[in-house]
Coordinates of C-alpha atoms in Angstrom, one line a residue:
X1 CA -9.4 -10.3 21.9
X2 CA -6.2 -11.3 22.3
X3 CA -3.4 -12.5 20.0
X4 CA -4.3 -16.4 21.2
X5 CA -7.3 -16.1 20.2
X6 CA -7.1 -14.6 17.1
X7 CA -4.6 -17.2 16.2
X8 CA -7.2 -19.9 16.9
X9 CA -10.1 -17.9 14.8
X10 CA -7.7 -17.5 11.6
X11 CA -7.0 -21.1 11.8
X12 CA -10.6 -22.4 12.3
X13 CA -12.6 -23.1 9.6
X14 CA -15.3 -21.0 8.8
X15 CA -19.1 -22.3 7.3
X16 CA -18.1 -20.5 4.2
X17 CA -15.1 -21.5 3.7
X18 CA -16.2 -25.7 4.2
X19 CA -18.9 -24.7 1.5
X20 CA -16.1 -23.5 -0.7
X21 CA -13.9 -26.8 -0.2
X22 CA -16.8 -28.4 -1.2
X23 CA -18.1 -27.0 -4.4
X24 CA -15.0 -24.6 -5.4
X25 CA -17.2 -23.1 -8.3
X26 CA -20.3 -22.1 -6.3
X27 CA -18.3 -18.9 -5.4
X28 CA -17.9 -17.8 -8.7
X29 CA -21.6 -17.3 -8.9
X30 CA -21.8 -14.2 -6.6
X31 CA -19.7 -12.0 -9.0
X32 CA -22.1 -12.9 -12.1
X33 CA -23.7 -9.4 -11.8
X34 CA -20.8 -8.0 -11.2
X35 CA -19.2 -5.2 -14.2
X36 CA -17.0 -6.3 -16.4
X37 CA -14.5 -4.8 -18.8
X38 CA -11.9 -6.0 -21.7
X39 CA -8.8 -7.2 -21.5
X40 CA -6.0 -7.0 -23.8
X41 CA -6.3 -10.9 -23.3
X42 CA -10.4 -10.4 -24.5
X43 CA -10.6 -12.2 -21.5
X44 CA -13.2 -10.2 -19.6
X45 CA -12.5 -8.4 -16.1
X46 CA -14.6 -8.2 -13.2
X47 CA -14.8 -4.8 -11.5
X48 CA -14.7 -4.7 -7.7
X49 CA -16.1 -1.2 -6.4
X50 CA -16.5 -0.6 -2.5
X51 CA -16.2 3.1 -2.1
X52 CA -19.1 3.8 -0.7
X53 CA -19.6 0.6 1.4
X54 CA -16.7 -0.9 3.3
X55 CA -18.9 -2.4 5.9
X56 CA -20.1 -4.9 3.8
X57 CA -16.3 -6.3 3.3
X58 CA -15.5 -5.6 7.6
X59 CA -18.8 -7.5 8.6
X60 CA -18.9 -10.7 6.1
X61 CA -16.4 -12.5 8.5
X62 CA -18.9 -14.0 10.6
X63 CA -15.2 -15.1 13.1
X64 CA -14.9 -12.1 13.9
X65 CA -18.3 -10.5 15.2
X66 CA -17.7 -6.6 15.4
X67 CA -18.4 -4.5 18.4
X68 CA -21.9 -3.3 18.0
X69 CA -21.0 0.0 20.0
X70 CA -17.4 0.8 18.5
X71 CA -18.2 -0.1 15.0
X72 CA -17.9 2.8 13.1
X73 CA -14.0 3.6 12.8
X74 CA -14.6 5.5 10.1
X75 CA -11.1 4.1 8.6
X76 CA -11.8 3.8 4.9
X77 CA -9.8 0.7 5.4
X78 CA -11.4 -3.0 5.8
X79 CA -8.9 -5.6 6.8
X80 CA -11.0 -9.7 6.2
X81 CA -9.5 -13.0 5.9
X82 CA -9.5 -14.4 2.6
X83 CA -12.1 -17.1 2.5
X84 CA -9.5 -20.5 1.7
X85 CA -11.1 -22.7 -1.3
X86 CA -12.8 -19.8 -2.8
X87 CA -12.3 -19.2 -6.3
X88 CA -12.5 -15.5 -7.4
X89 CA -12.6 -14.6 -11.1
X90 CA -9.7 -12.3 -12.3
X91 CA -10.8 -9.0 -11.7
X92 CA -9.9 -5.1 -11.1
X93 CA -10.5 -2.5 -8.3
X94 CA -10.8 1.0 -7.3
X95 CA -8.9 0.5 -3.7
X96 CA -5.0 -0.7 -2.7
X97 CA -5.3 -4.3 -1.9
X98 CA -2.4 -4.9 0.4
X99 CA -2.1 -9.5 1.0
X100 CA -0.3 -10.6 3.6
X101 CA 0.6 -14.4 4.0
X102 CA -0.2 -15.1 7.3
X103 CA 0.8 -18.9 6.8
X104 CA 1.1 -21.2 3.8
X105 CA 1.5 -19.7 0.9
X106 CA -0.5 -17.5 -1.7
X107 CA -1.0 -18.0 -5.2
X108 CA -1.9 -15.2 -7.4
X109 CA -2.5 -14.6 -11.2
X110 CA -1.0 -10.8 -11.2
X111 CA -1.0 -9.1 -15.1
X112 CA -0.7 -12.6 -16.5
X113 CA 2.0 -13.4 -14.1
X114 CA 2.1 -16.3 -11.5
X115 CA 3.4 -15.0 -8.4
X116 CA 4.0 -16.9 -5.8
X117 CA 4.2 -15.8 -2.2
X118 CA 5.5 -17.5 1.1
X119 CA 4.6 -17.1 4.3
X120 CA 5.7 -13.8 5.9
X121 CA 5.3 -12.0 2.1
X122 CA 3.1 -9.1 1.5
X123 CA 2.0 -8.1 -2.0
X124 CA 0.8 -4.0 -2.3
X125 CA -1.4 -4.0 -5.4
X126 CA -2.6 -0.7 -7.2
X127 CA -5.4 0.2 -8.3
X128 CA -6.9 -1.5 -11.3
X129 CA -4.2 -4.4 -11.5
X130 CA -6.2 -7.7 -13.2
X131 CA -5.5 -10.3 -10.6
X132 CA -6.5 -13.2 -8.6
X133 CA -5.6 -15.2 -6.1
X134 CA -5.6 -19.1 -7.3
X135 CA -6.0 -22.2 -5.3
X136 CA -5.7 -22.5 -1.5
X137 CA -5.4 -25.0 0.9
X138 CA -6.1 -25.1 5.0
X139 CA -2.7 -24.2 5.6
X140 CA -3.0 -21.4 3.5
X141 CA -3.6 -18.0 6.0
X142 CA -4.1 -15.0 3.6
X143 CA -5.3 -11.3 5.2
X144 CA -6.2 -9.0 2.7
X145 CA -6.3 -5.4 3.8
X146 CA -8.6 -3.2 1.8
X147 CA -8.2 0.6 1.6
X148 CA -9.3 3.7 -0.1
X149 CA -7.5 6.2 -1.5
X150 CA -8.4 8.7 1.0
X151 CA -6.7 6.4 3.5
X152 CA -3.4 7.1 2.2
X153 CA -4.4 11.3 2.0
X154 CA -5.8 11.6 5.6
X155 CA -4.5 8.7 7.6
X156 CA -1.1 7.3 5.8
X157 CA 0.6 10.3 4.5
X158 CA -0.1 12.9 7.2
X159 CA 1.8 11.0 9.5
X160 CA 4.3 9.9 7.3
X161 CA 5.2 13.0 6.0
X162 CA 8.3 13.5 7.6
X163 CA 9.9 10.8 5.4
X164 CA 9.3 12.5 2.1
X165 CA 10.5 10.4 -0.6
X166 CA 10.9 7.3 1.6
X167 CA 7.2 7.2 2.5
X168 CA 6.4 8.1 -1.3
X169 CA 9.2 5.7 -2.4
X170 CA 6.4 3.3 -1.3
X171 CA 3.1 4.7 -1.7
X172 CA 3.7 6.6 -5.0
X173 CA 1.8 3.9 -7.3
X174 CA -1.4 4.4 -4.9
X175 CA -1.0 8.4 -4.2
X176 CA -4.9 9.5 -4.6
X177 CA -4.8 11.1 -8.0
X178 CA -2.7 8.2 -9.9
X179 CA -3.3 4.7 -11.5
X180 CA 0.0 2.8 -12.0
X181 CA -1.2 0.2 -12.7
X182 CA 1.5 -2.2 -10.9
X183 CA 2.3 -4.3 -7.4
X184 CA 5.2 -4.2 -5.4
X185 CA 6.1 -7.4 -2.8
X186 CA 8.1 -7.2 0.6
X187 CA 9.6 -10.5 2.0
X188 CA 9.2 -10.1 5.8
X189 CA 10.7 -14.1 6.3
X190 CA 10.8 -14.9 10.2
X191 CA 10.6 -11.5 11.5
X192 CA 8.5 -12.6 14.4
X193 CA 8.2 -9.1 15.3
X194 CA 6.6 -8.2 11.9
X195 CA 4.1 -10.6 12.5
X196 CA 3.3 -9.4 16.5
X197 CA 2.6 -6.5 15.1
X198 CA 0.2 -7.7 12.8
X199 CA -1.5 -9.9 15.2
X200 CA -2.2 -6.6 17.5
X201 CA -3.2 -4.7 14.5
X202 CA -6.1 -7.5 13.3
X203 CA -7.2 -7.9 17.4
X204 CA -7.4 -4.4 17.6
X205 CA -9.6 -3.9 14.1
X206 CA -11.6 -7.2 14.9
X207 CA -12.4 -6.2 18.2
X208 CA -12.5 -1.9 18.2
X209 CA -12.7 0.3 22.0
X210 CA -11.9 3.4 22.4
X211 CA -9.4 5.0 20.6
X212 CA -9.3 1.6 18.1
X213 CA -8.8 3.9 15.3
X214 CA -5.8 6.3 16.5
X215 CA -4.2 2.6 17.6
X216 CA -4.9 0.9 14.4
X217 CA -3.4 4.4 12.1
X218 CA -0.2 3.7 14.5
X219 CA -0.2 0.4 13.5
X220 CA -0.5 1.3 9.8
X221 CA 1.9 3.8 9.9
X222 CA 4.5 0.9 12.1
X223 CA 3.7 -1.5 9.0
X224 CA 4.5 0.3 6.5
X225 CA 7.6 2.1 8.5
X226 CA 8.9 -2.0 8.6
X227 CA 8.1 -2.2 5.4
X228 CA 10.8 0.7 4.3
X229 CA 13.2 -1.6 6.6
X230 CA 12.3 -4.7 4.6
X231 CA 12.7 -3.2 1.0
X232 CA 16.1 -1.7 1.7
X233 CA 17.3 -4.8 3.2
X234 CA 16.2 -6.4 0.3
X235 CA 17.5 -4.1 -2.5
X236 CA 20.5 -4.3 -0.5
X237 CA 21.3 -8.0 -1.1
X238 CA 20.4 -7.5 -4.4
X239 CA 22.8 -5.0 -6.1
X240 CA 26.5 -5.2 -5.8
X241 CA 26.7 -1.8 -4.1
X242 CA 29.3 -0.1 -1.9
X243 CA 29.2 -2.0 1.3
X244 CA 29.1 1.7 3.0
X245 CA 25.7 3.1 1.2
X246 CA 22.4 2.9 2.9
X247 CA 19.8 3.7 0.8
X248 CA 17.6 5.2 3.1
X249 CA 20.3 7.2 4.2
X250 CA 20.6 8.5 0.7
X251 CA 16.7 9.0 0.5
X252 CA 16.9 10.5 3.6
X253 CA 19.4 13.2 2.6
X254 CA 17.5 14.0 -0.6
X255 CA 14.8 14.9 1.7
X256 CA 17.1 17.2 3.7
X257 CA 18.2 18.3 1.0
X258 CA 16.3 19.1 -2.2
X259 CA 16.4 22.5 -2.1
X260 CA 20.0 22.6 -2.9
X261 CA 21.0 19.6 -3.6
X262 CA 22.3 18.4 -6.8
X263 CA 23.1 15.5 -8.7
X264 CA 27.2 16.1 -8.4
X265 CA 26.8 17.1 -4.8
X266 CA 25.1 14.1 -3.9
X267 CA 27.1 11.8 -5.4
X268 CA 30.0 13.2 -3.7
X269 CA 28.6 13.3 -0.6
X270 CA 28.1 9.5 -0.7
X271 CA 31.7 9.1 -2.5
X272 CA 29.6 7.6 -5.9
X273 CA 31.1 8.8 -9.1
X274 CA 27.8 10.6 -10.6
X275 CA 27.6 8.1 -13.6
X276 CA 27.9 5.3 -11.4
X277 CA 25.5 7.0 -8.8
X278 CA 22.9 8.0 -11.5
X279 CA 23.1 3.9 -12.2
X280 CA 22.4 3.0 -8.4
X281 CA 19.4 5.4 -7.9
X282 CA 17.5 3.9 -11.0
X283 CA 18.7 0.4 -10.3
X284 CA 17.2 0.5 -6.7
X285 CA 14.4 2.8 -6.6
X286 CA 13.2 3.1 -10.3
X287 CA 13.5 6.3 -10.5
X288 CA 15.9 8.9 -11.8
X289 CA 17.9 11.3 -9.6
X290 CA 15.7 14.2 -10.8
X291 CA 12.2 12.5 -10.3
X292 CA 13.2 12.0 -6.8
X293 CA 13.4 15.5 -6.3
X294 CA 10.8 16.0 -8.0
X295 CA 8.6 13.1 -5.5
X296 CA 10.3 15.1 -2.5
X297 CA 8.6 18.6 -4.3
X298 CA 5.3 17.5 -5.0
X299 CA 4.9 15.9 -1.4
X300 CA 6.2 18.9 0.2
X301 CA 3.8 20.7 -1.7
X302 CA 0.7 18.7 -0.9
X303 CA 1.4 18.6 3.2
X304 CA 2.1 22.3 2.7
X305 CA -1.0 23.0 0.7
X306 CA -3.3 21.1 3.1
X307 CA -1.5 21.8 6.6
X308 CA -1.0 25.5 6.3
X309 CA -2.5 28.7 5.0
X310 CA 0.6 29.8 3.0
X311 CA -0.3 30.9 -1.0
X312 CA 0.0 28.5 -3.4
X313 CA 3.1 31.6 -4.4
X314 CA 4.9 31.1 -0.9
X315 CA 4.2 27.2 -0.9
X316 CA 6.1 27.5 -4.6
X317 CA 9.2 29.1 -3.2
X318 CA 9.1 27.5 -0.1
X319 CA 9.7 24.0 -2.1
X320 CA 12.2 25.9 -4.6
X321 CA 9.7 27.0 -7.1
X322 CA 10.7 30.9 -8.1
X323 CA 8.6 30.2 -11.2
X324 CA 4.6 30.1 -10.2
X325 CA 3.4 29.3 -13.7
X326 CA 6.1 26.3 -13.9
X327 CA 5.1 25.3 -10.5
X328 CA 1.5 24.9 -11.7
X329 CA 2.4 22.8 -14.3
X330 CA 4.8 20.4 -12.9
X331 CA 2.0 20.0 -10.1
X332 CA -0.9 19.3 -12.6
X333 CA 1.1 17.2 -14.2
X334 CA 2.0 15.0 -11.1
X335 CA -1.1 15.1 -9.6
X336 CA -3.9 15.8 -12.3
X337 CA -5.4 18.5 -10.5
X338 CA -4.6 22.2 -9.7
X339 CA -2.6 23.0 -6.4
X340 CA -5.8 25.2 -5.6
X341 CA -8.7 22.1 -6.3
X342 CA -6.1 19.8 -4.6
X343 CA -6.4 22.2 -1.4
X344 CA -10.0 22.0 -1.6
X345 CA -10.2 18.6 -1.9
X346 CA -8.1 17.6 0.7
X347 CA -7.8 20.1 3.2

């Protein structure tokens, strides 16, 4: 498949989707057996739960037909068009939902919130975030990519691990342990590039050969890289900062870094009075200059604990950790789960 074609595919309108324009409701019908919890609203949630059967969500696109003898990718990641017209009720899940607005635009109910997104805008939601996505038109291109947590363990992380906190700066709400219960939206605009990249990802998932799923973790891994472009761009219109400081490059030193680094040193490194500096970090990132270290420990820790035989004693003091007992618990504490069962699990 080429990009042509799957231009001409998104765009067509599927039997499903001319059922939906005509009788928005019937939809609703399929999630009546469906779980359902409380909301602080009383307003009751639907649960979504695919963990144990992604294929059902890669083969219900009957536009794209998969490849009968490259169908298992074994990705735990599902990417489908949203079906336009569709009404879904408000509802939770157990995966990261990443939308991406292909064309048109996307209405969603996030929280309570109305959020609306433009074409070229991808929303990341968490794990068990109430949403939905409201009313659609033809126009109105929406890709939803679907993916288990251990995506982001095996697939995401590994090969982002050289960014540290810049990679976790990202993907800290859906790290495999944690519900934060939030969303987080990148504005890509008219970066045609962003979107060619896309394109090649979806042809490549909608139509796997050999080596599909070593192409479509590069891909992933390119996203999300453009992603860490898009957000600093982004935060950097939108705080009055020193025309000189790039927060990646300050993220990026932290990294280097965090061994030794402190809060002082930093600060003067980047020619930031500390007060003014401790201001910036939060203002931009949402965290504190000491959670960042603390981000940059932990996921040293984890790559460390799962790509090496070192102790869970040498992988302390390798991170900075003279303390093992203290070590334990600030590890626990960030990732519910001893450095030892975290091996186990994950290795």
């Amino acid at each position: 498949m080429n990009r042509e074609e799957l231009r001409n595919r998104l765009k067509e309108m599927s039997e499903s989707e001319l059922r939906h324009k005509k009788d928005p409701e019937r939809g609703l019908k399929l999630y009546e057996n469906f779980n359902r919890v409380n909301h602080e609203s009383k307003e009751p949630i639907y649960i979504f739960d695919f963990d144990t059967d992604l294929n059902r969500i890669s083969y219900r696109n009957t536009k794209f037909p998969r490849n009968s003898d490259h169908s298992d990718l074994n990705l735990q990641l599902a990417i489908t068009q949203h079906s336009r017209y569709s009404k879904l009720p408000i509802h939770i899940h157990n995966y990261v939902e990443m939308n991406y607005v292909y064309s048109g635009q996307c209405k969603q109910l996030i929280n309570g919130k109305l959020v609306t997104l433009q074409e070229g805008d991808i929303c990341i939601l968490d794990t068990n975030v109430p949403h939905t996505i409201l009313e659609t038109t033809e126009n109105d291109i929406i890709i939803n990519f679907i993916m288990l947590k251990p995506f982001f363990t095996t697939s995401f992380l590994s090969r982002l691990a050289g960014t540290g906190i810049i990679s976790n700066f990202l993907v800290n709400a859906i790290s495999q342990t944690q519900n934060h219960n939030r969303y987080i939206i990148f504005q890509t605009g008219n970066n045609i590039s962003f979107k060619e990249i896309m394109e090649n990802l979806m042809c490549e998932f909608f139509n796997p050969q050999i080596c599909s799923k070593e192409i479509i973790e590069s891909y992933m891994v390119i996203v999300f890289s453009e992603l860490i472009r898009t957000f600093q761009k982004n935060q950097a219109k939108d705080y009055n900062a020193s025309s000189n400081t790039d927060l990646v490059d300050i993220l990026k030193y932290l990294e280097d870094n965090y061994k030794d680094c402190t809060l002082n040193s930093t600060a003067e490194h980047f020619n930031f009075h500390p007060n003014y500096f401790t201001a910036y970090l939060k203002k931009v990132t949402g965290y504190s200059f000491k959670e960042l270290i603390q981000m940059q420990r932990m996921t040293k820790a984890s790559i460390l604990l799962t790509n090496s035989s070192l102790t869970v004693q040498e992988i302390a003091n390798e991170i900075g950790y003279n303390n093992l007992g203290f070590f334990y618990k600030k590890f626990v504490a960030y990732f519910d789960q001893t450095p030892s069962e975290y091996r186990k699990r994950f290795s």
